[in-house]
Amino acid sequence: MRVLMGPGPSDVHPRVLGALARPTIGHLDPAFTGLMDEIKDLLRYGFGTANALTIPVSAPGSAGMETCFANLVEPGDKVIVCQNGVFGMRMQENIERAGGVAVAVQDEWGEAVDADKLSDALKANPDAKIVAFVHAETSTGVGSDAAALCALARQHDCLTIVDAVTSLGGTPLKVDEWGIDAIYSGTQKCLSAPPGLSPVSFSDRAVKKLQDRKHRVQSWFLDLSLVMGYWDGSDGRSYHHTAPVNALYGLHESLLMLREEGLQAAWDRHDKMHRALVAGLEAMGLSMLVDPACRLPQLNAVCIPDGVDEAAVRQRLLADYSLEIGAGLGALAGKVWRIGLMGNSATAANILLCLDALEGTLAAMQAPIITGKATAAAQQVLG
Ligand SMILES: Cc1ncc(COP(=O)(O)O)c(C=O)c1O
């Protein structure tokens, strides 16, 4: 069995695997529709929202991204998109494919979205209707200040679309308190369910924009006005598509586990595990890409030491320790490893395994590291 410490998917808990294996029933069976209501409530808890329109889209995180842009961007709408990694670039693709006009605000990869730059862009584009940004950039390991960015967008009467694929369940995320209008996530990161579903939530302001559309949503499958015929039980549910029943059992179980642990406890656990991992890596002489002020606990970008064949290291970790860590993505390919501490993968045992495996592998490759200190440094944080 693999230990998954890459950028997702993360290790799936046996309770969730057990739920996935339950007998399939019809997606309109009353026993199933009761579970759908529970999923919506549990997602509201995870997102920190009372939004009525809160559902899992039946496809991976990219479909959640597309749901937000396809439903909220109309042809000609100007959207300011903050870009500090791969997923901000993908947002621009989505804006343009929906017929919108993207205004990109660039930050360095490895740095947080700069609120001052967004403020300048909002002043320079008074006709902008939406601001979009990634809360937790999985390609770099950076978290941006979503509360501040949303507050700025509100001051300029813009809606916000926020990517929380990697943040949900791992770091503080408060949809209502921060005034987020549309948000999407994924199941395979800090929720530790298998990949393939994308929780989304829309505020009343976002729903109003959807209702006031002059053009039909270009995608039939992702058009929320149709999807809600299945997910909104108030007028009786109708067939839209055959929902992935077993995947929803799995999501339900993982959300129950999150509620049992408690959001604050889950955020604290990710933070503590992150500090332990970083203490171990730094004791080994390795350095982190991202400044501590905006580092994500759940995605650790580690600089590759000079002269090390990074792909060979990952292959050895997989072959000798059954341990997966991630490669760099886009502009950071070949420059960093991405070590995930997501959901069920964020455990003390995994950290100690990862440090031991990395140290053993790098030492065997004669890489310039310090040996014999990493485990003790991590254990000091773990207590
Ligand atoms: C920040 C972010 N956004 C979007 C996605 C796309 O999600 P998926 O791969 O589930 O389609 C990912 C996946 O890693 C991600 O990390």
GROMACS .gro file of C-alpha atoms and ligand atoms in nm:
model
  399
    1MET     CA    1   0.000   0.000   0.000
    2ARG     CA    2   0.125   0.349  -0.087
    3VAL     CA    3   0.168   0.636   0.155
    4LEU     CA    4   0.043   0.944  -0.031
    5MET     CA    5   0.237   1.260   0.053
    6GLY     CA    6   0.212   1.438  -0.279
    7PRO     CA    7  -0.015   1.725  -0.386
    8GLY     CA    8  -0.321   1.495  -0.379
    9PRO     CA    9  -0.481   1.251  -0.369
   10SER     CA   10  -0.413   1.196   0.001
   11ASP     CA   11  -0.446   0.874   0.203
   12VAL     CA   12  -0.809   0.764   0.225
   13HIS     CA   13  -0.916   0.650   0.574
   14PRO     CA   14  -1.048   0.290   0.606
   15ARG     CA   15  -1.381   0.432   0.728
   16VAL     CA   16  -1.418   0.615   0.396
   17LEU     CA   17  -1.309   0.309   0.198
   18GLY     CA   18  -1.572   0.109   0.389
   19ALA     CA   19  -1.839   0.364   0.299
   20LEU     CA   20  -1.745   0.350  -0.069
   21ALA     CA   21  -1.803  -0.026  -0.064
   22ARG     CA   22  -2.162  -0.001   0.061
   23PRO     CA   23  -2.429  -0.137  -0.177
   24THR     CA   24  -2.523   0.102  -0.453
   25ILE     CA   25  -2.882   0.228  -0.443
   26GLY     CA   26  -3.078   0.450  -0.681
   27HIS     CA   27  -2.982   0.815  -0.693
   28LEU     CA   28  -3.349   0.913  -0.643
   29ASP     CA   29  -3.416   0.659  -0.365
   30PRO     CA   30  -3.557   0.847  -0.061
   31ALA     CA   31  -3.290   0.681   0.155
   32PHE     CA   32  -3.027   0.839  -0.069
   33THR     CA   33  -3.183   1.182  -0.093
   34GLY     CA   34  -3.171   1.205   0.289
   35LEU     CA   35  -2.797   1.145   0.268
   36MET     CA   36  -2.772   1.420   0.003
   37ASP     CA   37  -2.925   1.667   0.249
   38GLU     CA   38  -2.673   1.563   0.512
   39ILE     CA   39  -2.387   1.612   0.265
   40LYS     CA   40  -2.507   1.966   0.193
   41ASP     CA   41  -2.521   2.045   0.566
   42LEU     CA   42  -2.179   1.895   0.630
   43LEU     CA   43  -2.032   2.091   0.340
   44ARG     CA   44  -2.181   2.411   0.485
   45TYR     CA   45  -2.000   2.329   0.809
   46GLY     CA   46  -1.669   2.272   0.625
   47PHE     CA   47  -1.698   2.590   0.420
   48GLY     CA   48  -1.826   2.802   0.709
   49THR     CA   49  -2.139   2.912   0.528
   50ALA     CA   50  -2.516   2.916   0.543
   51ASN     CA   51  -2.539   2.932   0.160
   52ALA     CA   52  -2.843   2.737   0.036
   53LEU     CA   53  -2.663   2.656  -0.289
   54THR     CA   54  -2.393   2.427  -0.150
   55ILE     CA   55  -2.345   2.094  -0.331
   56PRO     CA   56  -2.079   1.855  -0.460
   57VAL     CA   57  -2.046   1.872  -0.840
   58SER     CA   58  -2.020   1.519  -0.988
   59ALA     CA   59  -1.668   1.559  -1.125
   60PRO     CA   60  -1.321   1.661  -0.999
   61GLY     CA   61  -1.200   2.002  -0.881
   62SER     CA   62  -1.152   2.130  -1.237
   63ALA     CA   63  -1.527   2.088  -1.289
   64GLY     CA   64  -1.594   2.292  -0.975
   65MET     CA   65  -1.371   2.563  -1.123
   66GLU     CA   66  -1.563   2.545  -1.449
   67THR     CA   67  -1.897   2.549  -1.268
   68CYS     CA   68  -1.812   2.880  -1.104
   69PHE     CA   69  -1.686   3.050  -1.420
   70ALA     CA   70  -1.945   2.903  -1.659
   71ASN     CA   71  -2.234   3.009  -1.436
   72LEU     CA   72  -2.111   3.351  -1.325
   73VAL     CA   73  -1.924   3.489  -1.627
   74GLU     CA   74  -2.137   3.613  -1.916
   75PRO     CA   75  -1.999   3.713  -2.256
   76GLY     CA   76  -1.823   4.049  -2.221
   77ASP     CA   77  -1.793   4.039  -1.838
   78LYS     CA   78  -1.461   4.173  -1.715
   79VAL     CA   79  -1.294   3.951  -1.455
   80ILE     CA   80  -0.979   4.039  -1.261
   81VAL     CA   81  -0.780   3.720  -1.208
   82CYS     CA   82  -0.489   3.704  -0.964
   83GLN     CA   83  -0.215   3.468  -1.078
   84ASN     CA   84   0.067   3.331  -0.860
   85GLY     CA   85   0.084   2.973  -0.989
   86VAL     CA   86  -0.066   2.713  -1.222
   87PHE     CA   87  -0.424   2.730  -1.106
   88GLY     CA   88  -0.461   3.107  -1.144
   89MET     CA   89  -0.354   3.057  -1.507
   90ARG     CA   90  -0.627   2.796  -1.550
   91MET     CA   91  -0.881   3.041  -1.416
   92GLN     CA   92  -0.795   3.276  -1.703
   93GLU     CA   93  -0.863   2.994  -1.952
   94ASN     CA   94  -1.203   2.946  -1.792
   95ILE     CA   95  -1.287   3.318  -1.804
   96GLU     CA   96  -1.200   3.343  -2.171
   97ARG     CA   97  -1.383   3.023  -2.266
   98ALA     CA   98  -1.695   3.161  -2.094
   99GLY     CA   99  -1.667   3.471  -2.317
  100GLY     CA  100  -1.534   3.696  -2.043
  101VAL     CA  101  -1.249   3.947  -2.060
  102ALA     CA  102  -0.966   3.855  -1.823
  103VAL     CA  103  -0.746   4.117  -1.659
  104ALA     CA  104  -0.450   3.931  -1.509
  105VAL     CA  105  -0.271   4.054  -1.197
  106GLN     CA  106   0.062   3.874  -1.170
  107ASP     CA  107   0.262   3.779  -0.864
  108GLU     CA  108   0.580   3.574  -0.845
  109TRP     CA  109   0.536   3.198  -0.813
  110GLY     CA  110   0.609   3.124  -0.447
  111GLU     CA  111   0.459   3.453  -0.323
  112ALA     CA  112   0.110   3.539  -0.203
  113VAL     CA  113  -0.136   3.744  -0.407
  114ASP     CA  114  -0.052   4.109  -0.340
  115ALA     CA  115  -0.360   4.299  -0.218
  116ASP     CA  116  -0.212   4.633  -0.328
  117LYS     CA  117  -0.181   4.510  -0.686
  118LEU     CA  118  -0.541   4.390  -0.679
  119SER     CA  119  -0.648   4.728  -0.541
  120ASP     CA  120  -0.468   4.907  -0.828
  121ALA     CA  121  -0.631   4.674  -1.083
  122LEU     CA  122  -0.976   4.738  -0.935
  123LYS     CA  123  -0.923   5.114  -0.955
  124ALA     CA  124  -0.798   5.087  -1.314
  125ASN     CA  125  -1.095   4.867  -1.414
  126PRO     CA  126  -1.408   5.017  -1.259
  127ASP     CA  127  -1.621   4.807  -1.497
  128ALA     CA  128  -1.486   4.476  -1.355
  129LYS     CA  129  -1.762   4.247  -1.227
  130ILE     CA  130  -1.571   3.960  -1.066
  131VAL     CA  131  -1.240   3.901  -0.885
  132ALA     CA  132  -1.097   3.548  -0.897
  133PHE     CA  133  -0.803   3.403  -0.705
  134VAL     CA  134  -0.665   3.081  -0.561
  135HIS     CA  135  -0.675   3.061  -0.182
  136ALA     CA  136  -0.420   2.777  -0.154
  137GLU     CA  137  -0.189   2.748  -0.460
  138THR     CA  138  -0.101   2.380  -0.476
  139SER     CA  139   0.162   2.442  -0.741
  140THR     CA  140   0.375   2.655  -0.506
  141GLY     CA  141   0.257   2.591  -0.148
  142VAL     CA  142   0.140   2.949  -0.093
  143GLY     CA  143  -0.171   3.065   0.092
  144SER     CA  144  -0.318   3.407   0.009
  145ASP     CA  145  -0.518   3.635   0.240
  146ALA     CA  146  -0.866   3.555   0.114
  147ALA     CA  147  -1.038   3.779   0.370
  148ALA     CA  148  -0.844   4.087   0.257
  149LEU     CA  149  -0.886   4.013  -0.115
  150CYS     CA  150  -1.262   3.957  -0.078
  151ALA     CA  151  -1.300   4.278   0.125
  152LEU     CA  152  -1.132   4.474  -0.156
  153ALA     CA  153  -1.353   4.312  -0.418
  154ARG     CA  154  -1.664   4.405  -0.216
  155GLN     CA  155  -1.550   4.769  -0.189
  156HIS     CA  156  -1.557   4.777  -0.571
  157ASP     CA  157  -1.887   4.590  -0.593
  158CYS     CA  158  -1.729   4.281  -0.749
  159LEU     CA  159  -1.826   3.921  -0.686
  160THR     CA  160  -1.548   3.681  -0.587
  161ILE     CA  161  -1.466   3.334  -0.719
  162VAL     CA  162  -1.224   3.149  -0.490
  163ASP     CA  163  -1.035   2.824  -0.549
  164ALA     CA  164  -1.028   2.628  -0.221
  165VAL     CA  165  -0.936   2.291  -0.368
  166THR     CA  166  -0.640   2.254  -0.133
  167SER     CA  167  -0.757   2.470   0.158
  168LEU     CA  168  -1.091   2.311   0.256
  169GLY     CA  169  -1.038   2.116   0.579
  170GLY     CA  170  -0.666   2.201   0.602
  171THR     CA  171  -0.642   2.572   0.682
  172PRO     CA  172  -0.892   2.832   0.807
  173LEU     CA  173  -1.162   2.897   0.548
  174LYS     CA  174  -1.464   3.112   0.638
  175VAL     CA  175  -1.687   3.168   0.340
  176ASP     CA  176  -1.954   3.385   0.504
  177GLU     CA  177  -1.724   3.578   0.737
  178TRP     CA  178  -1.489   3.664   0.451
  179GLY     CA  179  -1.770   3.741   0.205
  180ILE     CA  180  -1.675   3.485  -0.061
  181ASP     CA  181  -1.941   3.464  -0.335
  182ALA     CA  182  -1.849   3.146  -0.520
  183ILE     CA  183  -1.609   2.880  -0.402
  184TYR     CA  184  -1.506   2.537  -0.525
  185SER     CA  185  -1.296   2.259  -0.376
  186GLY     CA  186  -1.199   1.896  -0.429
  187THR     CA  187  -1.242   1.578  -0.232
  188GLN     CA  188  -0.892   1.434  -0.272
  189LYS     CA  189  -0.691   1.684  -0.069
  190CYS     CA  190  -0.763   1.772   0.296
  191LEU     CA  191  -1.099   1.591   0.298
  192SER     CA  192  -0.916   1.265   0.216
  193ALA     CA  193  -1.197   1.117   0.009
  194PRO     CA  194  -1.109   0.975  -0.333
  195PRO     CA  195  -1.077   1.218  -0.626
  196GLY     CA  196  -1.381   1.283  -0.841
  197LEU     CA  197  -1.617   1.526  -0.667
  198SER     CA  198  -1.603   1.902  -0.633
  199PRO     CA  199  -1.789   2.078  -0.351
  200VAL     CA  200  -1.911   2.426  -0.454
  201SER     CA  201  -2.101   2.698  -0.271
  202PHE     CA  202  -2.267   3.015  -0.406
  203SER     CA  203  -2.377   3.318  -0.201
  204ASP     CA  204  -2.716   3.482  -0.257
  205ARG     CA  205  -2.541   3.758  -0.454
  206ALA     CA  206  -2.387   3.496  -0.682
  207VAL     CA  207  -2.723   3.320  -0.722
  208LYS     CA  208  -2.880   3.655  -0.820
  209LYS     CA  209  -2.616   3.701  -1.093
  210LEU     CA  210  -2.696   3.353  -1.214
  211GLN     CA  211  -3.071   3.423  -1.217
  212ASP     CA  212  -3.024   3.756  -1.398
  213ARG     CA  213  -2.817   3.606  -1.681
  214LYS     CA  214  -2.903   3.724  -2.031
  215HIS     CA  215  -2.736   3.427  -2.201
  216ARG     CA  216  -2.785   3.058  -2.124
  217VAL     CA  217  -2.495   2.891  -1.942
  218GLN     CA  218  -2.290   2.745  -2.224
  219SER     CA  219  -2.241   2.405  -2.050
  220TRP     CA  220  -2.557   2.198  -2.007
  221PHE     CA  221  -2.400   1.962  -1.751
  222LEU     CA  222  -2.264   2.238  -1.526
  223ASP     CA  223  -2.562   2.476  -1.552
  224LEU     CA  224  -2.654   2.510  -1.184
  225SER     CA  225  -3.009   2.619  -1.262
  226LEU     CA  226  -3.058   2.264  -1.400
  227VAL     CA  227  -2.832   2.076  -1.154
  228MET     CA  228  -3.030   2.218  -0.861
  229GLY     CA  229  -3.341   2.040  -0.986
  230TYR     CA  230  -3.169   1.730  -0.849
  231TRP     CA  231  -2.992   1.872  -0.544
  232ASP     CA  232  -3.264   2.108  -0.415
  233GLY     CA  233  -3.531   1.894  -0.253
  234SER     CA  234  -3.786   2.169  -0.190
  235ASP     CA  235  -3.998   2.101  -0.503
  236GLY     CA  236  -3.921   1.730  -0.520
  237ARG     CA  237  -3.606   1.602  -0.688
  238SER     CA  238  -3.586   1.535  -1.058
  239TYR     CA  239  -3.337   1.347  -1.271
  240HIS     CA  240  -3.051   1.555  -1.406
  241HIS     CA  241  -2.768   1.302  -1.431
  242THR     CA  242  -2.701   0.971  -1.254
  243ALA     CA  243  -2.520   1.088  -0.942
  244PRO     CA  244  -2.204   0.896  -0.838
  245VAL     CA  245  -2.379   0.730  -0.544
  246ASN     CA  246  -2.082   0.545  -0.395
  247ALA     CA  247  -1.846   0.839  -0.430
  248LEU     CA  248  -2.104   1.044  -0.239
  249TYR     CA  249  -2.113   0.780   0.038
  250GLY     CA  250  -1.736   0.828   0.065
  251LEU     CA  251  -1.759   1.208   0.075
  252HIS     CA  252  -2.034   1.187   0.338
  253GLU     CA  253  -1.813   0.971   0.561
  254SER     CA  254  -1.509   1.195   0.520
  255LEU     CA  255  -1.718   1.501   0.608
  256LEU     CA  256  -1.855   1.323   0.916
  257MET     CA  257  -1.496   1.256   1.021
  258LEU     CA  258  -1.410   1.623   0.973
  259ARG     CA  259  -1.705   1.728   1.188
  260GLU     CA  260  -1.611   1.474   1.456
  261GLU     CA  261  -1.256   1.606   1.470
  262GLY     CA  262  -1.376   1.967   1.449
  263LEU     CA  263  -1.255   2.225   1.199
  264GLN     CA  264  -1.028   2.407   1.442
  265ALA     CA  265  -0.868   2.080   1.556
  266ALA     CA  266  -0.813   1.976   1.193
  267TRP     CA  267  -0.652   2.311   1.111
  268ASP     CA  268  -0.432   2.286   1.424
  269ARG     CA  269  -0.327   1.931   1.332
  270HIS     CA  270  -0.218   2.037   0.982
  271ASP     CA  271  -0.023   2.327   1.130
  272LYS     CA  272   0.156   2.114   1.389
  273MET     CA  273   0.247   1.841   1.138
  274HIS     CA  274   0.378   2.107   0.901
  275ARG     CA  275   0.601   2.258   1.171
  276ALA     CA  276   0.738   1.912   1.254
  277LEU     CA  277   0.811   1.831   0.890
  278VAL     CA  278   0.983   2.163   0.828
  279ALA     CA  279   1.192   2.126   1.146
  280GLY     CA  280   1.310   1.787   1.019
  281LEU     CA  281   1.380   1.906   0.664
  282GLU     CA  282   1.574   2.210   0.786
  283ALA     CA  283   1.775   1.997   1.029
  284MET     CA  284   1.870   1.792   0.721
  285GLY     CA  285   1.997   2.112   0.559
  286LEU     CA  286   1.710   2.143   0.310
  287SER     CA  287   1.531   2.474   0.255
  288MET     CA  288   1.171   2.569   0.190
  289LEU     CA  289   1.065   2.772  -0.114
  290VAL     CA  290   0.799   2.983   0.056
  291ASP     CA  291   0.831   3.252   0.323
  292PRO     CA  292   0.689   3.128   0.659
  293ALA     CA  293   0.431   3.409   0.658
  294CYS     CA  294   0.239   3.260   0.364
  295ARG     CA  295   0.340   2.891   0.372
  296LEU     CA  296   0.060   2.637   0.341
  297PRO     CA  297   0.083   2.365   0.606
  298GLN     CA  298  -0.072   2.110   0.374
  299LEU     CA  299   0.162   2.166   0.077
  300ASN     CA  300   0.532   2.198   0.144
  301ALA     CA  301   0.752   2.310  -0.146
  302VAL     CA  302   1.108   2.196  -0.071
  303CYS     CA  303   1.402   2.330  -0.277
  304ILE     CA  304   1.599   2.056  -0.449
  305PRO     CA  305   1.967   2.060  -0.346
  306ASP     CA  306   2.219   2.137  -0.621
  307GLY     CA  307   2.320   1.841  -0.834
  308VAL     CA  308   2.040   1.611  -0.717
  309ASP     CA  309   1.837   1.421  -0.977
  310GLU     CA  310   1.495   1.501  -0.833
  311ALA     CA  311   1.302   1.247  -1.042
  312ALA     CA  312   1.541   0.968  -0.935
  313VAL     CA  313   1.477   1.057  -0.570
  314ARG     CA  314   1.100   1.034  -0.615
  315GLN     CA  315   1.135   0.703  -0.798
  316ARG     CA  316   1.346   0.557  -0.515
  317LEU     CA  317   1.103   0.677  -0.250
  318LEU     CA  318   0.824   0.503  -0.437
  319ALA     CA  319   1.016   0.184  -0.505
  320ASP     CA  320   1.194   0.145  -0.168
  321TYR     CA  321   0.945   0.303   0.074
  322SER     CA  322   0.616   0.297  -0.119
  323LEU     CA  323   0.605   0.671  -0.049
  324GLU     CA  324   0.474   0.923  -0.300
  325ILE     CA  325   0.587   1.286  -0.294
  326GLY     CA  326   0.514   1.532  -0.574
  327ALA     CA  327   0.730   1.694  -0.842
  328GLY     CA  328   0.734   2.066  -0.913
  329LEU     CA  329   0.468   2.191  -1.152
  330GLY     CA  330   0.493   2.445  -1.434
  331ALA     CA  331   0.767   2.702  -1.373
  332LEU     CA  332   0.879   2.511  -1.060
  333ALA     CA  333   0.930   2.176  -1.238
  334GLY     CA  334   1.277   2.045  -1.148
  335LYS     CA  335   1.320   2.310  -0.876
  336VAL     CA  336   1.108   2.179  -0.588
  337TRP     CA  337   0.948   1.870  -0.445
  338ARG     CA  338   0.596   1.911  -0.318
  339ILE     CA  339   0.531   1.723   0.005
  340GLY     CA  340   0.165   1.706   0.094
  341LEU     CA  341   0.034   1.687   0.449
  342MET     CA  342  -0.332   1.665   0.361
  343GLY     CA  343  -0.615   1.528   0.571
  344ASN     CA  344  -0.553   1.168   0.668
  345SER     CA  345  -0.194   1.191   0.539
  346ALA     CA  346  -0.105   1.459   0.797
  347THR     CA  347   0.015   1.224   1.070
  348ALA     CA  348   0.326   1.198   1.286
  349ALA     CA  349   0.398   0.848   1.150
  350ASN     CA  350   0.398   0.976   0.792
  351ILE     CA  351   0.631   1.264   0.877
  352LEU     CA  352   0.884   1.034   1.044
  353LEU     CA  353   0.864   0.793   0.749
  354CYS     CA  354   0.911   1.074   0.499
  355LEU     CA  355   1.213   1.223   0.680
  356ASP     CA  356   1.375   0.881   0.719
  357ALA     CA  357   1.314   0.787   0.357
  358LEU     CA  358   1.435   1.120   0.220
  359GLU     CA  359   1.747   1.119   0.437
  360GLY     CA  360   1.834   0.760   0.348
  361THR     CA  361   1.777   0.820  -0.023
  362LEU     CA  362   1.966   1.149  -0.044
  363ALA     CA  363   2.256   1.016   0.163
  364ALA     CA  364   2.284   0.710  -0.064
  365MET     CA  365   2.301   0.949  -0.362
  366GLN     CA  366   2.580   1.148  -0.192
  367ALA     CA  367   2.364   1.461  -0.183
  368PRO     CA  368   2.489   1.751   0.032
  369ILE     CA  369   2.269   1.697   0.340
  370ILE     CA  370   2.316   1.669   0.717
  371THR     CA  371   2.237   1.321   0.850
  372GLY     CA  372   2.122   1.201   1.190
  373LYS     CA  373   1.935   1.513   1.307
  374ALA     CA  374   1.602   1.529   1.122
  375THR     CA  375   1.400   1.280   1.327
  376ALA     CA  376   1.490   1.437   1.660
  377ALA     CA  377   1.408   1.786   1.528
  378ALA     CA  378   1.064   1.669   1.410
  379GLN     CA  379   0.999   1.478   1.731
  380GLN     CA  380   1.068   1.788   1.935
  381VAL     CA  381   0.773   1.959   1.764
  382LEU     CA  382   0.555   1.649   1.778
  383GLY     CA  383   0.613   1.622   2.154
  384LIG     C1  384  -0.562   2.465  -0.644
  384LIG     C2  385  -0.620   2.364  -0.737
  384LIG     N1  386  -0.721   2.398  -0.818
  384LIG     C3  387  -0.778   2.310  -0.902
  384LIG     C4  388  -0.734   2.179  -0.910
  384LIG     C5  389  -0.798   2.084  -1.006
  384LIG     O1  390  -0.856   1.978  -0.937
  384LIG     P1  391  -0.874   1.833  -1.004
  384LIG     O2  392  -0.737   1.782  -1.035
  384LIG     O3  393  -0.947   1.755  -0.900
  384LIG     O4  394  -0.955   1.852  -1.127
  384LIG     C6  395  -0.628   2.139  -0.829
  384LIG     C7  396  -0.574   2.002  -0.835
  384LIG     O5  397  -0.469   1.971  -0.789
  384LIG     C8  398  -0.571   2.233  -0.739
  384LIG     O6  399  -0.470   2.199  -0.659
   0.00000   0.00000   0.00000
